[in-house]
PDB file of C-alpha atoms in Angstrom:
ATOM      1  CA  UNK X   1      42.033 114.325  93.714  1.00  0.00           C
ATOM      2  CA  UNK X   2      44.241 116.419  91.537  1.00  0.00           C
ATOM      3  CA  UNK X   3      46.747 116.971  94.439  1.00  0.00           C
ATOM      4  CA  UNK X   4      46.712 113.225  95.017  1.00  0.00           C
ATOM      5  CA  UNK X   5      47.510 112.294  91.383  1.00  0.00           C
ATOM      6  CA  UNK X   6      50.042 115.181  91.842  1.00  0.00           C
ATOM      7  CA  UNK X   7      52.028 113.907  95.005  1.00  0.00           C
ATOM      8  CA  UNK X   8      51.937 110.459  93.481  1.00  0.00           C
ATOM      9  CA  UNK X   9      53.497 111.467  90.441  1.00  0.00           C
ATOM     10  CA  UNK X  10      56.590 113.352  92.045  1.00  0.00           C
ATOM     11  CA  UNK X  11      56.750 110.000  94.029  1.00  0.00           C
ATOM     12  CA  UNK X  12      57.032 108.152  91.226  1.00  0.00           C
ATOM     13  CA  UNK X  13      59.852 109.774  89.806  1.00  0.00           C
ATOM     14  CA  UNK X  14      61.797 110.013  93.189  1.00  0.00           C
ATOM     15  CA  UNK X  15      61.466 106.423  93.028  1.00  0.00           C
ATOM     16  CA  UNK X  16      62.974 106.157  89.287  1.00  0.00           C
ATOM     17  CA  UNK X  17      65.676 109.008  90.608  1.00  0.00           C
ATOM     18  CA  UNK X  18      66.594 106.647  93.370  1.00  0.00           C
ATOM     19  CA  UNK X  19      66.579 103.657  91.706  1.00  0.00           C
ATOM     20  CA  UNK X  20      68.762 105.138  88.108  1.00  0.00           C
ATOM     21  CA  UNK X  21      71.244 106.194  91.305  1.00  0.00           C
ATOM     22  CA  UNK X  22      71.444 102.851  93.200  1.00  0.00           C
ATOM     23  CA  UNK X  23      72.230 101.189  89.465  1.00  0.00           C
ATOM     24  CA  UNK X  24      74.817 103.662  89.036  1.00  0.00           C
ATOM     25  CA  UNK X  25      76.466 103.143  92.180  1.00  0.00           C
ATOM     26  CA  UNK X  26      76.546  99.414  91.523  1.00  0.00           C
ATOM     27  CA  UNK X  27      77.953  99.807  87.997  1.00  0.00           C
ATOM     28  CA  UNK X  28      80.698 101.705  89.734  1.00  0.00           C
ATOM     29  CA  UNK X  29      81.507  99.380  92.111  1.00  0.00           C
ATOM     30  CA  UNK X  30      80.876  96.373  89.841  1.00  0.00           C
ATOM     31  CA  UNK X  31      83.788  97.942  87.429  1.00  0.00           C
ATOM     32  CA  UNK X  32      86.190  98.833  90.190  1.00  0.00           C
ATOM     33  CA  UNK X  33      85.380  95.224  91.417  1.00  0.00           C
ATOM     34  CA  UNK X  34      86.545  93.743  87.823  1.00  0.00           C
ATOM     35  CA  UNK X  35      89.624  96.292  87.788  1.00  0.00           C
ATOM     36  CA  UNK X  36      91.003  94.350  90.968  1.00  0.00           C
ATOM     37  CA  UNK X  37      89.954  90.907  89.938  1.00  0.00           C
ATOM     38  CA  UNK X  38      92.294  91.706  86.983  1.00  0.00           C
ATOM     39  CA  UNK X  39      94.610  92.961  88.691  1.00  0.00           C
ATOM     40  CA  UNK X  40      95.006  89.986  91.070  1.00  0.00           C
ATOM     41  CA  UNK X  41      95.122  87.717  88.026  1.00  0.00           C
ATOM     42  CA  UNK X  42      97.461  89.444  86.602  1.00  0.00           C
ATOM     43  CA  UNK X  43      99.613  89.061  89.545  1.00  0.00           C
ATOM     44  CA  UNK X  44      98.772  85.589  90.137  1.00  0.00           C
ATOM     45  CA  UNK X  45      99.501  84.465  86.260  1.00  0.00           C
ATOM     46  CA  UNK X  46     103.180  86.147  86.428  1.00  0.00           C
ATOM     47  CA  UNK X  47     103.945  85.282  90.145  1.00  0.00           C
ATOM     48  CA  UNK X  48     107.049  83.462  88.685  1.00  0.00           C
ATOM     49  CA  UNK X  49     108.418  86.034  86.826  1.00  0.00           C
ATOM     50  CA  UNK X  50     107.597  88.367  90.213  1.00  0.00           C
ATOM     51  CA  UNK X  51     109.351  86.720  92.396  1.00  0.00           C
ATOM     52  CA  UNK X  52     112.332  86.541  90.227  1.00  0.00           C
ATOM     53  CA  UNK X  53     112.396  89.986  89.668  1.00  0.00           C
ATOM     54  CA  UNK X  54     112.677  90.913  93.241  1.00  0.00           C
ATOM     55  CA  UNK X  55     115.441  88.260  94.061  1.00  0.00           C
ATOM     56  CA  UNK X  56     117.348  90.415  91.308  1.00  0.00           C
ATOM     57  CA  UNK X  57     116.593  93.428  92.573  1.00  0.00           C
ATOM     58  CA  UNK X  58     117.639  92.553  96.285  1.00  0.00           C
ATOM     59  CA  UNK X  59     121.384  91.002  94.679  1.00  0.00           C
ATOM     60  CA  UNK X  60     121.592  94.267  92.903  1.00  0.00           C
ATOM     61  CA  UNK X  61     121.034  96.263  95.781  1.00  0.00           C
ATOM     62  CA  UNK X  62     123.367  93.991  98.079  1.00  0.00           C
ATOM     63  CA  UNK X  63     126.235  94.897  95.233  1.00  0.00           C
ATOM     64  CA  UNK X  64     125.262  97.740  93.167  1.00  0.00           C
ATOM     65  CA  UNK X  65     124.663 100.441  95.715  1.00  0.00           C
ATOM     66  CA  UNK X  66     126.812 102.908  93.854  1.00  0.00           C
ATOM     67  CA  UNK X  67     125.424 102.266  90.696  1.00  0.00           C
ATOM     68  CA  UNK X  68     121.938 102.727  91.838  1.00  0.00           C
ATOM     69  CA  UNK X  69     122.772 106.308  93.694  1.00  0.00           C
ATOM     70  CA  UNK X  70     124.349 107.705  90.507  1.00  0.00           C
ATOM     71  CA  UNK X  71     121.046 106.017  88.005  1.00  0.00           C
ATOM     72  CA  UNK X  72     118.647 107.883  90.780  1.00  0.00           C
ATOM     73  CA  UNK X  73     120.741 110.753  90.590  1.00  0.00           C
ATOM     74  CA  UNK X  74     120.731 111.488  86.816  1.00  0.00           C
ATOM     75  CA  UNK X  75     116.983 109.805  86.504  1.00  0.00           C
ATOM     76  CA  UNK X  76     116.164 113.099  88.972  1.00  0.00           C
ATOM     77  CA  UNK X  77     118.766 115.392  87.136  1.00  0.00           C
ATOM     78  CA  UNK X  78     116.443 114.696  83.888  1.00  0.00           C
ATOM     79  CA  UNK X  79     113.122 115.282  85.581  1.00  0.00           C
ATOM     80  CA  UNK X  80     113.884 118.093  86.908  1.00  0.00           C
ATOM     81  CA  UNK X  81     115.169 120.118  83.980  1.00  0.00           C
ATOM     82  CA  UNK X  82     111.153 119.362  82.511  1.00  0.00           C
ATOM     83  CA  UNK X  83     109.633 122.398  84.036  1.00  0.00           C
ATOM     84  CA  UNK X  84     106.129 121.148  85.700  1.00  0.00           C
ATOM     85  CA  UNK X  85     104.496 124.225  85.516  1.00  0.00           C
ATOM     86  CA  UNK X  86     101.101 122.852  87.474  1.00  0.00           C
ATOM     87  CA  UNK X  87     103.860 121.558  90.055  1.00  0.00           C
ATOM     88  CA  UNK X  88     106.099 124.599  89.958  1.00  0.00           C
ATOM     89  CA  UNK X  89     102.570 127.104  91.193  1.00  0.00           C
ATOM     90  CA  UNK X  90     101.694 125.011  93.628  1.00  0.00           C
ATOM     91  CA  UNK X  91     105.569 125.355  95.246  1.00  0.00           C
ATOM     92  CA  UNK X  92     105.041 128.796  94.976  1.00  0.00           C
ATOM     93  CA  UNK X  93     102.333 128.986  96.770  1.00  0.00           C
ATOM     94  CA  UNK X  94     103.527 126.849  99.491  1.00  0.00           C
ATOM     95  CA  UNK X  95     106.646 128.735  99.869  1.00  0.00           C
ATOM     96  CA  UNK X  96     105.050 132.060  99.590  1.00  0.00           C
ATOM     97  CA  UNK X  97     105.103 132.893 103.653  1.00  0.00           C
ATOM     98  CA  UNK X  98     108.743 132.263 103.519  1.00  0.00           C
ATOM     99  CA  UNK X  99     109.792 135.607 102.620  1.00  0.00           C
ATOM    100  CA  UNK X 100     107.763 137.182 105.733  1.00  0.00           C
ATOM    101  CA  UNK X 101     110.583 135.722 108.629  1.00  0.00           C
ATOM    102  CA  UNK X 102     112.558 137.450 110.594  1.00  0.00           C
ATOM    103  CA  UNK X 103     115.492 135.550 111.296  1.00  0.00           C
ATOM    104  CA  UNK X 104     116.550 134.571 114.618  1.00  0.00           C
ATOM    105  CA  UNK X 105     120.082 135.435 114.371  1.00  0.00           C
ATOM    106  CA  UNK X 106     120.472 139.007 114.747  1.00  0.00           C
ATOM    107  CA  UNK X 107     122.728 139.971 112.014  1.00  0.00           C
ATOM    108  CA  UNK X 108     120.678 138.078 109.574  1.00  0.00           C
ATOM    109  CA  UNK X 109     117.482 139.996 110.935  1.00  0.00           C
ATOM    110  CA  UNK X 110     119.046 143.523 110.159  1.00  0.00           C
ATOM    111  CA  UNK X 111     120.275 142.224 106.428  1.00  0.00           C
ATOM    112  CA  UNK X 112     116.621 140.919 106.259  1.00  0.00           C
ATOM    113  CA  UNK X 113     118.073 137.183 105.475  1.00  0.00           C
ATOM    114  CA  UNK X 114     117.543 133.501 107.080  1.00  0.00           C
ATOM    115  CA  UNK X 115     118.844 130.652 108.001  1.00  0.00           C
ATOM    116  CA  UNK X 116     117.419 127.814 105.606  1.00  0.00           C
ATOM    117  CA  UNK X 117     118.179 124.346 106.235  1.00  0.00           C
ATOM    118  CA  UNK X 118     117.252 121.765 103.029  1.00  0.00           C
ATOM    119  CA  UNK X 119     117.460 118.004 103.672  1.00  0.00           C
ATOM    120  CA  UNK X 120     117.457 115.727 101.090  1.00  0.00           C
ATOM    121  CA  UNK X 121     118.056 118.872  98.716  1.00  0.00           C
ATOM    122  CA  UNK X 122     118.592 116.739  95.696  1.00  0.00           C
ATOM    123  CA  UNK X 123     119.891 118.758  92.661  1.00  0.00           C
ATOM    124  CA  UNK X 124     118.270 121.790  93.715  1.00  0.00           C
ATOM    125  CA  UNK X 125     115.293 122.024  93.018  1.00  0.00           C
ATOM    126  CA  UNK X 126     114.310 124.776  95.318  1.00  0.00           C
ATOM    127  CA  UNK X 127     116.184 127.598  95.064  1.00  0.00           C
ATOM    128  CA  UNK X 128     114.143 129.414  92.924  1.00  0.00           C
ATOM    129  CA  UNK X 129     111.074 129.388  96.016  1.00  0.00           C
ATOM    130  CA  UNK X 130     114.149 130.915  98.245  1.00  0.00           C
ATOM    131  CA  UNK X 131     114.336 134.943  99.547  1.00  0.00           C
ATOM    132  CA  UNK X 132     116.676 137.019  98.100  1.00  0.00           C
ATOM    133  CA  UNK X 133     119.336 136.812 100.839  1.00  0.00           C
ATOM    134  CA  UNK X 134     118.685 133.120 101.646  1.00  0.00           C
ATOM    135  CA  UNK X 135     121.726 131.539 103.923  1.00  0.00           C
ATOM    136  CA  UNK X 136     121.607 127.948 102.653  1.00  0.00           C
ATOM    137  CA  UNK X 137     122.827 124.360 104.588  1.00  0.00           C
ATOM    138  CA  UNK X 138     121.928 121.472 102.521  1.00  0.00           C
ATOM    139  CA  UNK X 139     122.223 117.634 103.275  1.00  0.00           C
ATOM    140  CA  UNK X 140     121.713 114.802 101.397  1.00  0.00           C
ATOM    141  CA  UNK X 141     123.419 110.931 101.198  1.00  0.00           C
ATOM    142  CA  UNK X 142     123.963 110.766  97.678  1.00  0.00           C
ATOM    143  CA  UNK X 143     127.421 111.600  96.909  1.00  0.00           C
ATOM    144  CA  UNK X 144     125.947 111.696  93.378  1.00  0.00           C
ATOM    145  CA  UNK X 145     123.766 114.719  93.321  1.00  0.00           C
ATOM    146  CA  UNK X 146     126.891 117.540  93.872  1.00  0.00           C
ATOM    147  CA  UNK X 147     128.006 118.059  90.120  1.00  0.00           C
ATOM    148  CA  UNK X 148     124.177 118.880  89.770  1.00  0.00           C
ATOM    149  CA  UNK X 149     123.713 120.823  92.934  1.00  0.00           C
ATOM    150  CA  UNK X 150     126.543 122.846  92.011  1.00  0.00           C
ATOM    151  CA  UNK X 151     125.602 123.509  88.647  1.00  0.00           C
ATOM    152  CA  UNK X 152     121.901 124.627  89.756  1.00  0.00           C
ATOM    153  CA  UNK X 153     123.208 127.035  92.698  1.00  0.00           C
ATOM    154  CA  UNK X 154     125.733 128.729  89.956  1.00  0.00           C
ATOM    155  CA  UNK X 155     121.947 130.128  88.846  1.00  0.00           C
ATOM    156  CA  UNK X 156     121.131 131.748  92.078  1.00  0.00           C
ATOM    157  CA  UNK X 157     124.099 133.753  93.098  1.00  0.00           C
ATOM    158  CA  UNK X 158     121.808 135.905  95.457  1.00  0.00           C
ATOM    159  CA  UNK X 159     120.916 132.580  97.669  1.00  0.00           C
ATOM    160  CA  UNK X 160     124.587 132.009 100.127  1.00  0.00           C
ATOM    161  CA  UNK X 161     124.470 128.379  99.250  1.00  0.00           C
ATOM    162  CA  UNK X 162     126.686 126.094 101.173  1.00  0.00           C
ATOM    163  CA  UNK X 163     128.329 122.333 100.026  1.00  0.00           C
ATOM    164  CA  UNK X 164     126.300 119.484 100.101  1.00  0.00           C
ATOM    165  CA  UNK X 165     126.721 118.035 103.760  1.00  0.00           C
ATOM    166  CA  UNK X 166     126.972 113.941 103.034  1.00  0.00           C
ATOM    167  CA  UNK X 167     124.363 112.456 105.405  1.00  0.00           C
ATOM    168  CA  UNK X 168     120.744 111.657 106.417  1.00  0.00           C
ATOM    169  CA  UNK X 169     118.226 113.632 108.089  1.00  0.00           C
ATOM    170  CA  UNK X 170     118.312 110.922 110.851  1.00  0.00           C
ATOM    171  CA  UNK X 171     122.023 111.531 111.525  1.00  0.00           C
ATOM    172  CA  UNK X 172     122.361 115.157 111.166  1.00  0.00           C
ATOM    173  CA  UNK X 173     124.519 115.919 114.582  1.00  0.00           C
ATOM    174  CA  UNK X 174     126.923 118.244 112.519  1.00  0.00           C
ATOM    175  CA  UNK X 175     123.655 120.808 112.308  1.00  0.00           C
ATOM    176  CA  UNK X 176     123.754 122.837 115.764  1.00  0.00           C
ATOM    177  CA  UNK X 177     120.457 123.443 117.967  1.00  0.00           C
ATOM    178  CA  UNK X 178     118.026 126.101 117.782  1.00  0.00           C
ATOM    179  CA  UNK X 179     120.560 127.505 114.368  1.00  0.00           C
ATOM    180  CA  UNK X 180     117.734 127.345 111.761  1.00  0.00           C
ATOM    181  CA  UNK X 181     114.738 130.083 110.811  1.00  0.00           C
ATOM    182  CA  UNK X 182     113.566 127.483 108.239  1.00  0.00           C
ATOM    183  CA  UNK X 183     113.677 123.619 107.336  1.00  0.00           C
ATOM    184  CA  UNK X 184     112.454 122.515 103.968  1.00  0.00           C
ATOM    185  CA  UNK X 185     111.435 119.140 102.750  1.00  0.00           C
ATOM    186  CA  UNK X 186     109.906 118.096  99.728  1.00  0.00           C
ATOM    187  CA  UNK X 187     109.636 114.242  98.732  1.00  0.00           C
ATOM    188  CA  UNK X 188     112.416 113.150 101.155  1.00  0.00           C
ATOM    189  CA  UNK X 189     110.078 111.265 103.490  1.00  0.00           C
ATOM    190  CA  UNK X 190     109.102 108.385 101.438  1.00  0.00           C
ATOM    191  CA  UNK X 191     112.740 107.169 101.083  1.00  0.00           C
ATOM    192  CA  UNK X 192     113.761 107.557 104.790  1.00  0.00           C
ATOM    193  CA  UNK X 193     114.676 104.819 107.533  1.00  0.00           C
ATOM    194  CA  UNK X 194     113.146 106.660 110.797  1.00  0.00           C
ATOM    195  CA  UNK X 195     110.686 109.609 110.341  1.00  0.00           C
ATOM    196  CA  UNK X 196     110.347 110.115 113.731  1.00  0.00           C
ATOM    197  CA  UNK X 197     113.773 110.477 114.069  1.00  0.00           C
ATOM    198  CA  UNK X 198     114.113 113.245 111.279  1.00  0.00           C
ATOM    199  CA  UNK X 199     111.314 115.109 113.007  1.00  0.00           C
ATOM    200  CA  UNK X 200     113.253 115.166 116.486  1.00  0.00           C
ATOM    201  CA  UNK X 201     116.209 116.504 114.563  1.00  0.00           C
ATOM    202  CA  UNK X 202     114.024 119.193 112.979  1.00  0.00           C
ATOM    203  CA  UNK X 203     112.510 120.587 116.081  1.00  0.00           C
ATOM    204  CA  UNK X 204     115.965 120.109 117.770  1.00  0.00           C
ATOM    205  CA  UNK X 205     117.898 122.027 114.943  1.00  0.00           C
ATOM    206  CA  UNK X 206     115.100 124.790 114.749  1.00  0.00           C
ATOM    207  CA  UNK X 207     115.107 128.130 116.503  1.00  0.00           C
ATOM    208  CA  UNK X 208     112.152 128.633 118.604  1.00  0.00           C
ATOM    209  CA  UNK X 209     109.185 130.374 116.261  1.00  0.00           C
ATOM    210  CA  UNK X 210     110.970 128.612 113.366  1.00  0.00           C
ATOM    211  CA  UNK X 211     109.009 126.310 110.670  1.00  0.00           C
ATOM    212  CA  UNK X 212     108.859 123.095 108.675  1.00  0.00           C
ATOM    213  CA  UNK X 213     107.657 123.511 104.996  1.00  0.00           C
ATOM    214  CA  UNK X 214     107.049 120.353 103.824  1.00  0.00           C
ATOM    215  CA  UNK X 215     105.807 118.989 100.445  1.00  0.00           C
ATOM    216  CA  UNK X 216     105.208 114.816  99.880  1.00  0.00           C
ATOM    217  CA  UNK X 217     103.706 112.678  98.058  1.00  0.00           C
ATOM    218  CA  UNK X 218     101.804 109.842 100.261  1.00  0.00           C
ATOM    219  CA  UNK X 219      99.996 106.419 100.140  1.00  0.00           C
ATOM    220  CA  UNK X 220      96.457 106.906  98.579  1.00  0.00           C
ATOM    221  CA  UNK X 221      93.947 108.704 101.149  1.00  0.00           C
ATOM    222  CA  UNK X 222      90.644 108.563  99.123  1.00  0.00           C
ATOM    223  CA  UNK X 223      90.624 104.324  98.848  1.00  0.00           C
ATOM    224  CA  UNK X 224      86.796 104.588  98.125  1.00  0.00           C
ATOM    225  CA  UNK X 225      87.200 105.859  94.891  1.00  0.00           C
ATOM    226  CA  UNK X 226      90.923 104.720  93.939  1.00  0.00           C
ATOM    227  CA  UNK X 227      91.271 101.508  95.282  1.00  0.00           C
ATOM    228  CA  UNK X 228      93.112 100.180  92.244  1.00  0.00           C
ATOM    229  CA  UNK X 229      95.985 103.067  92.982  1.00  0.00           C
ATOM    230  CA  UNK X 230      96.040 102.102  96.541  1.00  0.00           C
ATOM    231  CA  UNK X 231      96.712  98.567  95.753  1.00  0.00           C
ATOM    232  CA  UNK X 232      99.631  99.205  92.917  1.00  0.00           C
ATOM    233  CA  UNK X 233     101.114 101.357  95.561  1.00  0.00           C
ATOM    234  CA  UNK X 234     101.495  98.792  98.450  1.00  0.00           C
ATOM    235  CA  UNK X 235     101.941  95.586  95.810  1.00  0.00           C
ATOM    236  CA  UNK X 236     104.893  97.725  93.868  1.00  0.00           C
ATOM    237  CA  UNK X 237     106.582  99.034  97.346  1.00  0.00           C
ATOM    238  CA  UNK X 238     106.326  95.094  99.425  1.00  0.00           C
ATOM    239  CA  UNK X 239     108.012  94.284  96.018  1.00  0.00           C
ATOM    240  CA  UNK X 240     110.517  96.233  96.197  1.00  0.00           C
ATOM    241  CA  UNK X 241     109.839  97.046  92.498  1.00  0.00           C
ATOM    242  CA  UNK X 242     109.387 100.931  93.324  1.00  0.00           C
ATOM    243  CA  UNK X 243     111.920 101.365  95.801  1.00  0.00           C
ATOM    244  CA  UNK X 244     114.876  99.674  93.527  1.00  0.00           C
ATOM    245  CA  UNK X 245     114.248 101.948  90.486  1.00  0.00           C
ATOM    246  CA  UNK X 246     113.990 104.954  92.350  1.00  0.00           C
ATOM    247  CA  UNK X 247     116.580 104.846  95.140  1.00  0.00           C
ATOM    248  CA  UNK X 248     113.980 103.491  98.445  1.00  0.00           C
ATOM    249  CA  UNK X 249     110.926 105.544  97.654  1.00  0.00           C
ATOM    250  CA  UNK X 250     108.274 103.908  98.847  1.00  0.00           C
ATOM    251  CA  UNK X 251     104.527 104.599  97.731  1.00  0.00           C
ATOM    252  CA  UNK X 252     102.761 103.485 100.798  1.00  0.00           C
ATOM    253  CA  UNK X 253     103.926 105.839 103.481  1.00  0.00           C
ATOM    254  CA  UNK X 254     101.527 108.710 105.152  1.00  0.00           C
ATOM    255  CA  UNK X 255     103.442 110.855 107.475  1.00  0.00           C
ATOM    256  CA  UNK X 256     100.719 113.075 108.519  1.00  0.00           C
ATOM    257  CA  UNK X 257     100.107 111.442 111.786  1.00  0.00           C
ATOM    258  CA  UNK X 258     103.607 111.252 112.928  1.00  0.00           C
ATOM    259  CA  UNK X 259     103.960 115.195 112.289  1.00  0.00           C
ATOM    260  CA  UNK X 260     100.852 115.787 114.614  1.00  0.00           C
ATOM    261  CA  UNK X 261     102.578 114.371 117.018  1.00  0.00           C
ATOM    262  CA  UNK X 262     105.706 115.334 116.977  1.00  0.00           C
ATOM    263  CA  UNK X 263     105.512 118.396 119.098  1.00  0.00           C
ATOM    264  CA  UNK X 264     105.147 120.937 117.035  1.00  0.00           C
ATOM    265  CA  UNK X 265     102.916 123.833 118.251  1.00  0.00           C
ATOM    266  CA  UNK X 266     101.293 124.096 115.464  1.00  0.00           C
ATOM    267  CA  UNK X 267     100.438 121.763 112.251  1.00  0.00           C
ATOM    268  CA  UNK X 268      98.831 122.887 109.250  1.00  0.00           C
ATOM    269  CA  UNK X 269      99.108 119.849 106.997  1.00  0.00           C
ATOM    270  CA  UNK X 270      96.784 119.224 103.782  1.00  0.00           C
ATOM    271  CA  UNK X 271      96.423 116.068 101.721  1.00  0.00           C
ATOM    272  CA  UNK X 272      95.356 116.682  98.701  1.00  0.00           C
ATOM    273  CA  UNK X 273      96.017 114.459  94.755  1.00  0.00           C
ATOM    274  CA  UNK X 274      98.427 116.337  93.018  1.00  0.00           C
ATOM    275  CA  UNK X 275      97.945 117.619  89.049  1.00  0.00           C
ATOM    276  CA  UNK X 276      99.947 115.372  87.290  1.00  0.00           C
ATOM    277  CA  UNK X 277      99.506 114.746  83.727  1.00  0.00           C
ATOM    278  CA  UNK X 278     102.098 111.181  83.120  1.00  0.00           C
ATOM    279  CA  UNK X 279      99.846 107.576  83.714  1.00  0.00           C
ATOM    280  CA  UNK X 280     102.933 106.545  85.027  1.00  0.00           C
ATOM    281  CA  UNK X 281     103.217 109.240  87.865  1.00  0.00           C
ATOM    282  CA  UNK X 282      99.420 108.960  88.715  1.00  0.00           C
ATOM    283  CA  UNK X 283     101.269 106.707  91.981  1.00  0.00           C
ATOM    284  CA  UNK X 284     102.414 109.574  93.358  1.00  0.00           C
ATOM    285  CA  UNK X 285      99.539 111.809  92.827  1.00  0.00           C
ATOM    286  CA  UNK X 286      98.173 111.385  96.785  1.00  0.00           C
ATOM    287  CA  UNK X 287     100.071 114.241  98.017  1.00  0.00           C
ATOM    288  CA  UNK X 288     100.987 116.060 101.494  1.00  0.00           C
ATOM    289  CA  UNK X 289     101.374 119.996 101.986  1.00  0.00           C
ATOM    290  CA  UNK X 290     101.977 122.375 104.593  1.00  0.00           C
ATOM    291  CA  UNK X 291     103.591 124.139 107.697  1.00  0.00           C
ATOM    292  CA  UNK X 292     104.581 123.171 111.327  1.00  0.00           C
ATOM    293  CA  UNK X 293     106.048 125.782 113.608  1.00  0.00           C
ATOM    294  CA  UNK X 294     108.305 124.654 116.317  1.00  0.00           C
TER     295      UNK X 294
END
């Protein structure tokens, strides 16, 4: 009888167990519910003011293209000279197998340097994640990143940096097949016409053995619990809110699937939400990191 009363007891409180976790789970959903009901009023109370924003923004970028390159180019100028230190060791780590390649060409092999090839290098960001030795092509459209560039490589006078090349990973003919031990891209891909595209060029313009290092920021993965962030991203990118301030980034892009199958021989790719501290930058948290060898 004891045993009876006993089993029915521990039954009772799996019971009460389930049940305080089924009224947690619908408190949960019941606020993430109210979160995009606001959210949707919002939007639907200043749908005016909306609208008008983004015929301004699509004048502007009809007739301010210039200004807009040199804004993005100083906005990123600023950023970057606020060391991220969370940011900066998880670079570090992504770079780290760099300094283990042998170099196709060679003369590089026997000096123990490689071939690097940077698109969409920016200011500079990554030189610091480079070998010692480091022979460096960069590209990038913006005419209005080179007085930074040049002022960042002036820092690394043991990475053979080269002039900013003026174009677009989808148009970068000038770059010679099978000539590079290493491309690296970090948050190019969210501002680019034709990914598929850049990817041909990559595997064209790498040696054979050669590798992709590749660091993004992506639309939002885990939509169960961050719905909300999933839903600024797309409503501020079909906007064109996002994109206007910050030069065509766009927050709902995932390129993941178009590296597996790009032909790569091997992809080892990991989304993951980024440590960032700013409310503002929470958007670009959803993150992509990683390798592909040609």
């Amino acid at each position: 009888m004891a045993a009876e009363d006993s089993e029915a007891h521990e039954q009772r409180m799996e019971d009460l167990l389930m049940e305080e976790e089924e009224d947690l789970g619908t408190a949960e959903d019941g606020e993430r519910a109210e979160m995009e009901s606001s959210l949707v009023n919002w939007i639907s109370d200043h749908m005016l003011l909306i609208i008008a924003l983004v015929v301004v923004i699509v004048i502007v970028k009809l007739k301010l293209k210039d200004w807009r390159q040199r804004w993005f180019a100083a906005f990123m100028n600023a950023m970057s000279s606020t060391v991220d230190v969370k940011r900066e060791i998880m670079k570090k780590e992504l770079f780290s197998s760099m300094a283990s390649i042998k170099s196709h060409d060679e003369e590089l092999r026997r000096v123990g340097g490689i071939k690097v090839l940077e698109i969409g290098v920016g200011t500079g960001t990554n030189f610091a994640y480079y070998p010692e030795g480091t022979r460096l092509t960069v590209i990038d459209p913006n005419p209005h990143f080179q007085q930074y560039y040049n002022d960042n490589r002036t820092k690394f006078p043991n990475i053979h940096s080269e002039d900013i090349i003026l174009t677009t990973g989808e148009e970068m003919d000038m770059i010679p097949d099978n000539s590079i031990d290493v491309v690296v891209v970090t948050l190019v891909f969210c501002s680019v016409e034709n990914t598929e595209k850049i990817l041909r060029n990559i595997l064209r313009v790498l040696a054979p053995g050669g590798k992709l290092y590749l660091y993004e920021h992506i639309r939002e993965f885990d939509t169960k619990n961050h719905s909300i962030r999933a839903l600024l991203q797309t409503f501020l990118t079909k906007s064109g809110i996002w994109p206007f301030l910050l030069d065509g980034c766009c927050l709902d892009r995932d390129m993941f699937q178009a590296l597996e199958n790009a032909g790569f021989s091997s992809v080892k790719m990991e989304r993951f939400h980024a440590d960032i501290d700013h409310f503002v930058f929470q958007l670009i948290a959803p993150s992509l990191k990683g390798e592909a060898e040609k």
